[in-house]
Amino acid sequence: MDHMHTKVLWAQHTELPAGWQNGKTKHDFYHLIAVYNGESTYYCDEMPIEVTSGHMLLIPPNMVHECPKESHTLMINTEIKFELLHPY
């Protein structure tokens, strides 16, 4: 039976002060954000997504996303960037 494999590229627990900015970006891997504290508006392909404590946001490969500096309070979160690999 074929199975998908996961390759973690980067993982980090961060505390981001209000006013921090993540400009528009996209990449060819998944980006998972688990929010422990704070409130923010992320924009994924220009669509606003409100996140707050307890939320998780999964951004698929090649989706343009950003978090403007005026859109969040102090954010405490864990980010994991990973690939799903098929054996073929």
PDB file of N, CA and C in Angstrom:
ATOM      1  N   MET A   1       0.844  -1.176   0.000  1.00  0.00           N
ATOM      2  CA  MET A   1       0.000   0.000   0.000  1.00  0.00           C
ATOM      3  C   MET A   1       0.888   1.239   0.000  1.00  0.00           C
ATOM      4  N   ASP A   2       0.557   2.221  -0.844  1.00  0.00           N
ATOM      5  CA  ASP A   2       1.314   3.471  -0.910  1.00  0.00           C
ATOM      6  C   ASP A   2       0.910   4.381   0.239  1.00  0.00           C
ATOM      7  N   HIS A   3       1.876   5.055   0.802  1.00  0.00           N
ATOM      8  CA  HIS A   3       1.618   5.978   1.897  1.00  0.00           C
ATOM      9  C   HIS A   3       2.267   7.323   1.597  1.00  0.00           C
ATOM     10  N   MET A   4       1.605   8.369   2.038  1.00  0.00           N
ATOM     11  CA  MET A   4       2.193   9.694   1.954  1.00  0.00           C
ATOM     12  C   MET A   4       3.174   9.840   3.107  1.00  0.00           C
ATOM     13  N   HIS A   5       4.221  10.604   2.897  1.00  0.00           N
ATOM     14  CA  HIS A   5       5.208  10.873   3.923  1.00  0.00           C
ATOM     15  C   HIS A   5       5.264  12.378   4.153  1.00  0.00           C
ATOM     16  N   THR A   6       5.538  12.750   5.383  1.00  0.00           N
ATOM     17  CA  THR A   6       5.634  14.154   5.738  1.00  0.00           C
ATOM     18  C   THR A   6       7.090  14.514   5.968  1.00  0.00           C
ATOM     19  N   LYS A   7       7.493  15.648   5.437  1.00  0.00           N
ATOM     20  CA  LYS A   7       8.841  16.159   5.668  1.00  0.00           C
ATOM     21  C   LYS A   7       8.701  17.545   6.292  1.00  0.00           C
ATOM     22  N   VAL A   8       9.083  17.671   7.563  1.00  0.00           N
ATOM     23  CA  VAL A   8       9.022  18.972   8.231  1.00  0.00           C
ATOM     24  C   VAL A   8      10.226  19.792   7.778  1.00  0.00           C
ATOM     25  N   LEU A   9       9.945  20.998   7.272  1.00  0.00           N
ATOM     26  CA  LEU A   9      10.994  21.876   6.767  1.00  0.00           C
ATOM     27  C   LEU A   9      11.440  22.885   7.811  1.00  0.00           C
ATOM     28  N   TRP A  10      10.494  23.290   8.669  1.00  0.00           N
ATOM     29  CA  TRP A  10      10.781  24.350   9.630  1.00  0.00           C
ATOM     30  C   TRP A  10       9.682  24.337  10.673  1.00  0.00           C
ATOM     31  N   ALA A  11      10.037  24.511  11.926  1.00  0.00           N
ATOM     32  CA  ALA A  11       9.058  24.625  13.010  1.00  0.00           C
ATOM     33  C   ALA A  11       9.609  25.591  14.042  1.00  0.00           C
ATOM     34  N   GLN A  12       8.739  26.498  14.527  1.00  0.00           N
ATOM     35  CA  GLN A  12       9.204  27.487  15.481  1.00  0.00           C
ATOM     36  C   GLN A  12       8.045  28.005  16.317  1.00  0.00           C
ATOM     37  N   HIS A  13       8.295  28.173  17.603  1.00  0.00           N
ATOM     38  CA  HIS A  13       7.351  28.817  18.503  1.00  0.00           C
ATOM     39  C   HIS A  13       7.748  30.290  18.541  1.00  0.00           C
ATOM     40  N   THR A  14       6.802  31.187  18.281  1.00  0.00           N
ATOM     41  CA  THR A  14       7.142  32.601  18.179  1.00  0.00           C
ATOM     42  C   THR A  14       6.224  33.471  19.019  1.00  0.00           C
ATOM     43  N   GLU A  15       6.764  34.592  19.461  1.00  0.00           N
ATOM     44  CA  GLU A  15       5.995  35.658  20.096  1.00  0.00           C
ATOM     45  C   GLU A  15       6.225  36.896  19.241  1.00  0.00           C
ATOM     46  N   LEU A  16       5.173  37.329  18.577  1.00  0.00           N
ATOM     47  CA  LEU A  16       5.283  38.438  17.636  1.00  0.00           C
ATOM     48  C   LEU A  16       4.560  39.654  18.200  1.00  0.00           C
ATOM     49  N   PRO A  17       5.267  40.755  18.424  1.00  0.00           N
ATOM     50  CA  PRO A  17       4.625  41.948  18.976  1.00  0.00           C
ATOM     51  C   PRO A  17       3.656  42.574  17.983  1.00  0.00           C
ATOM     52  N   ALA A  18       2.673  43.296  18.516  1.00  0.00           N
ATOM     53  CA  ALA A  18       1.754  44.044  17.652  1.00  0.00           C
ATOM     54  C   ALA A  18       2.593  44.946  16.751  1.00  0.00           C
ATOM     55  N   GLY A  19       2.212  45.062  15.503  1.00  0.00           N
ATOM     56  CA  GLY A  19       2.961  45.882  14.562  1.00  0.00           C
ATOM     57  C   GLY A  19       3.940  45.092  13.707  1.00  0.00           C
ATOM     58  N   TRP A  20       4.158  43.808  14.058  1.00  0.00           N
ATOM     59  CA  TRP A  20       4.989  42.957  13.207  1.00  0.00           C
ATOM     60  C   TRP A  20       4.239  42.734  11.898  1.00  0.00           C
ATOM     61  N   GLN A  21       4.948  42.647  10.803  1.00  0.00           N
ATOM     62  CA  GLN A  21       4.311  42.479   9.510  1.00  0.00           C
ATOM     63  C   GLN A  21       4.894  41.298   8.762  1.00  0.00           C
ATOM     64  N   ASN A  22       4.008  40.516   8.172  1.00  0.00           N
ATOM     65  CA  ASN A  22       4.409  39.458   7.249  1.00  0.00           C
ATOM     66  C   ASN A  22       3.820  39.849   5.909  1.00  0.00           C
ATOM     67  N   GLY A  23       4.652  40.337   4.998  1.00  0.00           N
ATOM     68  CA  GLY A  23       4.175  40.765   3.690  1.00  0.00           C
ATOM     69  C   GLY A  23       3.699  39.594   2.851  1.00  0.00           C
ATOM     70  N   LYS A  24       3.163  39.893   1.692  1.00  0.00           N
ATOM     71  CA  LYS A  24       2.650  38.849   0.808  1.00  0.00           C
ATOM     72  C   LYS A  24       3.748  37.865   0.453  1.00  0.00           C
ATOM     73  N   THR A  25       3.407  36.591   0.568  1.00  0.00           N
ATOM     74  CA  THR A  25       4.360  35.535   0.239  1.00  0.00           C
ATOM     75  C   THR A  25       3.608  34.301  -0.217  1.00  0.00           C
ATOM     76  N   LYS A  26       4.278  33.406  -0.871  1.00  0.00           N
ATOM     77  CA  LYS A  26       3.741  32.087  -1.199  1.00  0.00           C
ATOM     78  C   LYS A  26       4.923  31.145  -1.340  1.00  0.00           C
ATOM     79  N   HIS A  27       4.679  29.869  -1.154  1.00  0.00           N
ATOM     80  CA  HIS A  27       5.742  28.881  -1.239  1.00  0.00           C
ATOM     81  C   HIS A  27       5.154  27.542  -1.648  1.00  0.00           C
ATOM     82  N   ASP A  28       6.004  26.598  -1.984  1.00  0.00           N
ATOM     83  CA  ASP A  28       5.536  25.321  -2.525  1.00  0.00           C
ATOM     84  C   ASP A  28       5.398  24.240  -1.451  1.00  0.00           C
ATOM     85  N   PHE A  29       5.107  24.632  -0.218  1.00  0.00           N
ATOM     86  CA  PHE A  29       4.897  23.684   0.880  1.00  0.00           C
ATOM     87  C   PHE A  29       3.726  24.167   1.733  1.00  0.00           C
ATOM     88  N   TYR A  30       3.261  23.323   2.626  1.00  0.00           N
ATOM     89  CA  TYR A  30       2.182  23.680   3.546  1.00  0.00           C
ATOM     90  C   TYR A  30       2.728  24.534   4.680  1.00  0.00           C
ATOM     91  N   HIS A  31       1.860  25.388   5.235  1.00  0.00           N
ATOM     92  CA  HIS A  31       2.227  26.271   6.342  1.00  0.00           C
ATOM     93  C   HIS A  31       1.095  26.181   7.365  1.00  0.00           C
ATOM     94  N   LEU A  32       1.388  25.616   8.524  1.00  0.00           N
ATOM     95  CA  LEU A  32       0.403  25.455   9.590  1.00  0.00           C
ATOM     96  C   LEU A  32       0.731  26.442  10.704  1.00  0.00           C
ATOM     97  N   ILE A  33      -0.275  27.216  11.116  1.00  0.00           N
ATOM     98  CA  ILE A  33      -0.100  28.195  12.185  1.00  0.00           C
ATOM     99  C   ILE A  33      -1.088  27.847  13.292  1.00  0.00           C
ATOM    100  N   ALA A  34      -0.577  27.567  14.491  1.00  0.00           N
ATOM    101  CA  ALA A  34      -1.404  27.285  15.671  1.00  0.00           C
ATOM    102  C   ALA A  34      -1.296  28.491  16.594  1.00  0.00           C
ATOM    103  N   VAL A  35      -2.423  29.159  16.864  1.00  0.00           N
ATOM    104  CA  VAL A  35      -2.429  30.395  17.645  1.00  0.00           C
ATOM    105  C   VAL A  35      -2.775  30.088  19.096  1.00  0.00           C
ATOM    106  N   TYR A  36      -1.891  30.492  20.007  1.00  0.00           N
ATOM    107  CA  TYR A  36      -2.111  30.297  21.447  1.00  0.00           C
ATOM    108  C   TYR A  36      -2.618  31.554  22.123  1.00  0.00           C
ATOM    109  N   ASN A  37      -2.245  32.712  21.584  1.00  0.00           N
ATOM    110  CA  ASN A  37      -2.642  33.977  22.186  1.00  0.00           C
ATOM    111  C   ASN A  37      -2.683  35.046  21.090  1.00  0.00           C
ATOM    112  N   GLY A  38      -3.646  35.945  21.194  1.00  0.00           N
ATOM    113  CA  GLY A  38      -3.713  37.072  20.276  1.00  0.00           C
ATOM    114  C   GLY A  38      -4.841  36.946  19.267  1.00  0.00           C
ATOM    115  N   GLU A  39      -4.969  37.984  18.473  1.00  0.00           N
ATOM    116  CA  GLU A  39      -5.983  38.062  17.419  1.00  0.00           C
ATOM    117  C   GLU A  39      -5.327  38.637  16.174  1.00  0.00           C
ATOM    118  N   SER A  40      -5.758  38.140  15.017  1.00  0.00           N
ATOM    119  CA  SER A  40      -5.167  38.612  13.774  1.00  0.00           C
ATOM    120  C   SER A  40      -6.119  38.393  12.615  1.00  0.00           C
ATOM    121  N   THR A  41      -5.872  39.138  11.554  1.00  0.00           N
ATOM    122  CA  THR A  41      -6.517  38.890  10.271  1.00  0.00           C
ATOM    123  C   THR A  41      -5.427  38.500   9.292  1.00  0.00           C
ATOM    124  N   TYR A  42      -5.477  37.266   8.827  1.00  0.00           N
ATOM    125  CA  TYR A  42      -4.593  36.816   7.754  1.00  0.00           C
ATOM    126  C   TYR A  42      -5.355  36.987   6.452  1.00  0.00           C
ATOM    127  N   TYR A  43      -4.651  37.230   5.388  1.00  0.00           N
ATOM    128  CA  TYR A  43      -5.258  37.310   4.063  1.00  0.00           C
ATOM    129  C   TYR A  43      -4.681  36.170   3.237  1.00  0.00           C
ATOM    130  N   CYS A  44      -5.553  35.278   2.797  1.00  0.00           N
ATOM    131  CA  CYS A  44      -5.158  34.136   1.974  1.00  0.00           C
ATOM    132  C   CYS A  44      -5.840  34.291   0.627  1.00  0.00           C
ATOM    133  N   ASP A  45      -5.031  34.485  -0.416  1.00  0.00           N
ATOM    134  CA  ASP A  45      -5.562  34.826  -1.749  1.00  0.00           C
ATOM    135  C   ASP A  45      -6.559  35.975  -1.653  1.00  0.00           C
ATOM    136  N   GLU A  46      -6.167  37.020  -0.897  1.00  0.00           N
ATOM    137  CA  GLU A  46      -6.946  38.257  -0.730  1.00  0.00           C
ATOM    138  C   GLU A  46      -8.189  38.105   0.159  1.00  0.00           C
ATOM    139  N   MET A  47      -8.497  36.888   0.616  1.00  0.00           N
ATOM    140  CA  MET A  47      -9.672  36.672   1.467  1.00  0.00           C
ATOM    141  C   MET A  47      -9.262  36.814   2.937  1.00  0.00           C
ATOM    142  N   PRO A  48      -9.950  37.700   3.701  1.00  0.00           N
ATOM    143  CA  PRO A  48      -9.601  37.856   5.112  1.00  0.00           C
ATOM    144  C   PRO A  48     -10.068  36.660   5.946  1.00  0.00           C
ATOM    145  N   ILE A  49      -9.189  36.206   6.838  1.00  0.00           N
ATOM    146  CA  ILE A  49      -9.509  35.105   7.740  1.00  0.00           C
ATOM    147  C   ILE A  49      -9.149  35.554   9.146  1.00  0.00           C
ATOM    148  N   GLU A  50     -10.145  35.638  10.016  1.00  0.00           N
ATOM    149  CA  GLU A  50      -9.930  36.053  11.401  1.00  0.00           C
ATOM    150  C   GLU A  50      -9.459  34.852  12.213  1.00  0.00           C
ATOM    151  N   VAL A  51      -8.355  35.009  12.927  1.00  0.00           N
ATOM    152  CA  VAL A  51      -7.863  33.954  13.810  1.00  0.00           C
ATOM    153  C   VAL A  51      -7.661  34.534  15.204  1.00  0.00           C
ATOM    154  N   THR A  52      -7.867  33.694  16.202  1.00  0.00           N
ATOM    155  CA  THR A  52      -7.677  34.090  17.593  1.00  0.00           C
ATOM    156  C   THR A  52      -7.190  32.879  18.378  1.00  0.00           C
ATOM    157  N   SER A  53      -6.972  33.065  19.651  1.00  0.00           N
ATOM    158  CA  SER A  53      -6.468  31.994  20.510  1.00  0.00           C
ATOM    159  C   SER A  53      -7.249  30.706  20.295  1.00  0.00           C
ATOM    160  N   GLY A  54      -6.532  29.604  20.108  1.00  0.00           N
ATOM    161  CA  GLY A  54      -7.154  28.305  19.902  1.00  0.00           C
ATOM    162  C   GLY A  54      -7.383  27.930  18.455  1.00  0.00           C
ATOM    163  N   HIS A  55      -7.193  28.862  17.537  1.00  0.00           N
ATOM    164  CA  HIS A  55      -7.388  28.576  16.119  1.00  0.00           C
ATOM    165  C   HIS A  55      -6.125  28.013  15.497  1.00  0.00           C
ATOM    166  N   MET A  56      -6.336  27.245  14.432  1.00  0.00           N
ATOM    167  CA  MET A  56      -5.235  26.770  13.591  1.00  0.00           C
ATOM    168  C   MET A  56      -5.561  27.172  12.159  1.00  0.00           C
ATOM    169  N   LEU A  57      -4.561  27.576  11.433  1.00  0.00           N
ATOM    170  CA  LEU A  57      -4.718  27.986  10.043  1.00  0.00           C
ATOM    171  C   LEU A  57      -3.768  27.147   9.202  1.00  0.00           C
ATOM    172  N   LEU A  58      -4.316  26.418   8.230  1.00  0.00           N
ATOM    173  CA  LEU A  58      -3.508  25.613   7.317  1.00  0.00           C
ATOM    174  C   LEU A  58      -3.530  26.278   5.949  1.00  0.00           C
ATOM    175  N   ILE A  59      -2.362  26.695   5.504  1.00  0.00           N
ATOM    176  CA  ILE A  59      -2.224  27.367   4.212  1.00  0.00           C
ATOM    177  C   ILE A  59      -1.606  26.367   3.233  1.00  0.00           C
ATOM    178  N   PRO A  60      -2.317  26.047   2.160  1.00  0.00           N
ATOM    179  CA  PRO A  60      -1.800  25.074   1.195  1.00  0.00           C
ATOM    180  C   PRO A  60      -0.684  25.660   0.330  1.00  0.00           C
ATOM    181  N   PRO A  61       0.052  24.795  -0.356  1.00  0.00           N
ATOM    182  CA  PRO A  61       1.127  25.272  -1.229  1.00  0.00           C
ATOM    183  C   PRO A  61       0.619  26.265  -2.279  1.00  0.00           C
ATOM    184  N   ASN A  62       1.453  27.254  -2.570  1.00  0.00           N
ATOM    185  CA  ASN A  62       1.237  28.249  -3.622  1.00  0.00           C
ATOM    186  C   ASN A  62       0.058  29.178  -3.397  1.00  0.00           C
ATOM    187  N   MET A  63      -0.423  29.288  -2.170  1.00  0.00           N
ATOM    188  CA  MET A  63      -1.463  30.257  -1.847  1.00  0.00           C
ATOM    189  C   MET A  63      -0.784  31.532  -1.332  1.00  0.00           C
ATOM    190  N   VAL A  64      -1.100  32.673  -1.949  1.00  0.00           N
ATOM    191  CA  VAL A  64      -0.556  33.947  -1.496  1.00  0.00           C
ATOM    192  C   VAL A  64      -1.189  34.270  -0.145  1.00  0.00           C
ATOM    193  N   HIS A  65      -0.343  34.621   0.841  1.00  0.00           N
ATOM    194  CA  HIS A  65      -0.862  34.957   2.167  1.00  0.00           C
ATOM    195  C   HIS A  65      -0.024  36.061   2.800  1.00  0.00           C
ATOM    196  N   GLU A  66      -0.667  36.780   3.725  1.00  0.00           N
ATOM    197  CA  GLU A  66       0.005  37.866   4.426  1.00  0.00           C
ATOM    198  C   GLU A  66      -0.715  38.178   5.729  1.00  0.00           C
ATOM    199  N   CYS A  67      -0.012  38.872   6.604  1.00  0.00           N
ATOM    200  CA  CYS A  67      -0.565  39.351   7.860  1.00  0.00           C
ATOM    201  C   CYS A  67      -0.092  40.798   8.018  1.00  0.00           C
ATOM    202  N   PRO A  68      -0.918  41.775   7.583  1.00  0.00           N
ATOM    203  CA  PRO A  68      -0.498  43.180   7.672  1.00  0.00           C
ATOM    204  C   PRO A  68      -0.272  43.605   9.130  1.00  0.00           C
ATOM    205  N   LYS A  69       0.642  44.556   9.333  1.00  0.00           N
ATOM    206  CA  LYS A  69       1.015  44.949  10.689  1.00  0.00           C
ATOM    207  C   LYS A  69      -0.132  45.548  11.485  1.00  0.00           C
ATOM    208  N   GLU A  70      -1.084  46.161  10.832  1.00  0.00           N
ATOM    209  CA  GLU A  70      -2.185  46.738  11.581  1.00  0.00           C
ATOM    210  C   GLU A  70      -3.254  45.720  11.938  1.00  0.00           C
ATOM    211  N   SER A  71      -3.067  44.472  11.564  1.00  0.00           N
ATOM    212  CA  SER A  71      -4.150  43.491  11.691  1.00  0.00           C
ATOM    213  C   SER A  71      -4.037  42.571  12.901  1.00  0.00           C
ATOM    214  N   HIS A  72      -3.078  42.814  13.819  1.00  0.00           N
ATOM    215  CA  HIS A  72      -2.972  41.865  14.921  1.00  0.00           C
ATOM    216  C   HIS A  72      -2.467  42.485  16.215  1.00  0.00           C
ATOM    217  N   THR A  73      -2.781  41.790  17.310  1.00  0.00           N
ATOM    218  CA  THR A  73      -2.255  42.103  18.629  1.00  0.00           C
ATOM    219  C   THR A  73      -1.019  41.233  18.845  1.00  0.00           C
ATOM    220  N   LEU A  74      -0.494  41.202  20.063  1.00  0.00           N
ATOM    221  CA  LEU A  74       0.604  40.280  20.367  1.00  0.00           C
ATOM    222  C   LEU A  74       0.164  38.881  19.976  1.00  0.00           C
ATOM    223  N   MET A  75       0.969  38.216  19.165  1.00  0.00           N
ATOM    224  CA  MET A  75       0.637  36.866  18.707  1.00  0.00           C
ATOM    225  C   MET A  75       1.647  35.874  19.273  1.00  0.00           C
ATOM    226  N   ILE A  76       1.147  34.856  19.942  1.00  0.00           N
ATOM    227  CA  ILE A  76       1.987  33.744  20.382  1.00  0.00           C
ATOM    228  C   ILE A  76       1.494  32.526  19.626  1.00  0.00           C
ATOM    229  N   ASN A  77       2.365  31.940  18.818  1.00  0.00           N
ATOM    230  CA  ASN A  77       1.937  30.817  17.992  1.00  0.00           C
ATOM    231  C   ASN A  77       3.094  29.878  17.686  1.00  0.00           C
ATOM    232  N   THR A  78       2.735  28.758  17.121  1.00  0.00           N
ATOM    233  CA  THR A  78       3.719  27.816  16.589  1.00  0.00           C
ATOM    234  C   THR A  78       3.458  27.707  15.099  1.00  0.00           C
ATOM    235  N   GLU A  79       4.521  27.794  14.320  1.00  0.00           N
ATOM    236  CA  GLU A  79       4.406  27.648  12.873  1.00  0.00           C
ATOM    237  C   GLU A  79       5.186  26.417  12.446  1.00  0.00           C
ATOM    238  N   ILE A  80       4.581  25.640  11.565  1.00  0.00           N
ATOM    239  CA  ILE A  80       5.238  24.463  11.002  1.00  0.00           C
ATOM    240  C   ILE A  80       5.089  24.534   9.488  1.00  0.00           C
ATOM    241  N   LYS A  81       6.199  24.423   8.805  1.00  0.00           N
ATOM    242  CA  LYS A  81       6.193  24.389   7.341  1.00  0.00           C
ATOM    243  C   LYS A  81       6.615  22.985   6.938  1.00  0.00           C
ATOM    244  N   PHE A  82       5.805  22.347   6.070  1.00  0.00           N
ATOM    245  CA  PHE A  82       6.059  20.940   5.762  1.00  0.00           C
ATOM    246  C   PHE A  82       5.604  20.580   4.361  1.00  0.00           C
ATOM    247  N   GLU A  83       6.117  19.443   3.890  1.00  0.00           N
ATOM    248  CA  GLU A  83       5.735  18.886   2.598  1.00  0.00           C
ATOM    249  C   GLU A  83       5.060  17.544   2.821  1.00  0.00           C
ATOM    250  N   LEU A  84       4.142  17.198   1.944  1.00  0.00           N
ATOM    251  CA  LEU A  84       3.577  15.849   1.889  1.00  0.00           C
ATOM    252  C   LEU A  84       4.154  15.197   0.648  1.00  0.00           C
ATOM    253  N   LEU A  85       4.826  14.092   0.843  1.00  0.00           N
ATOM    254  CA  LEU A  85       5.541  13.449  -0.260  1.00  0.00           C
ATOM    255  C   LEU A  85       4.916  12.102  -0.586  1.00  0.00           C
ATOM    256  N   HIS A  86       4.639  11.905  -1.830  1.00  0.00           N
ATOM    257  CA  HIS A  86       4.128  10.613  -2.303  1.00  0.00           C
ATOM    258  C   HIS A  86       5.324   9.792  -2.735  1.00  0.00           C
ATOM    259  N   PRO A  87       5.323   8.471  -2.488  1.00  0.00           N
ATOM    260  CA  PRO A  87       6.492   7.660  -2.826  1.00  0.00           C
ATOM    261  C   PRO A  87       6.857   7.653  -4.310  1.00  0.00           C
ATOM    262  N   TYR A  88       5.960   8.089  -5.190  1.00  0.00           N
ATOM    263  CA  TYR A  88       6.261   8.136  -6.620  1.00  0.00           C
ATOM    264  C   TYR A  88       6.538   9.544  -7.046  1.00  0.00           C
TER     265      TYR A  88
END
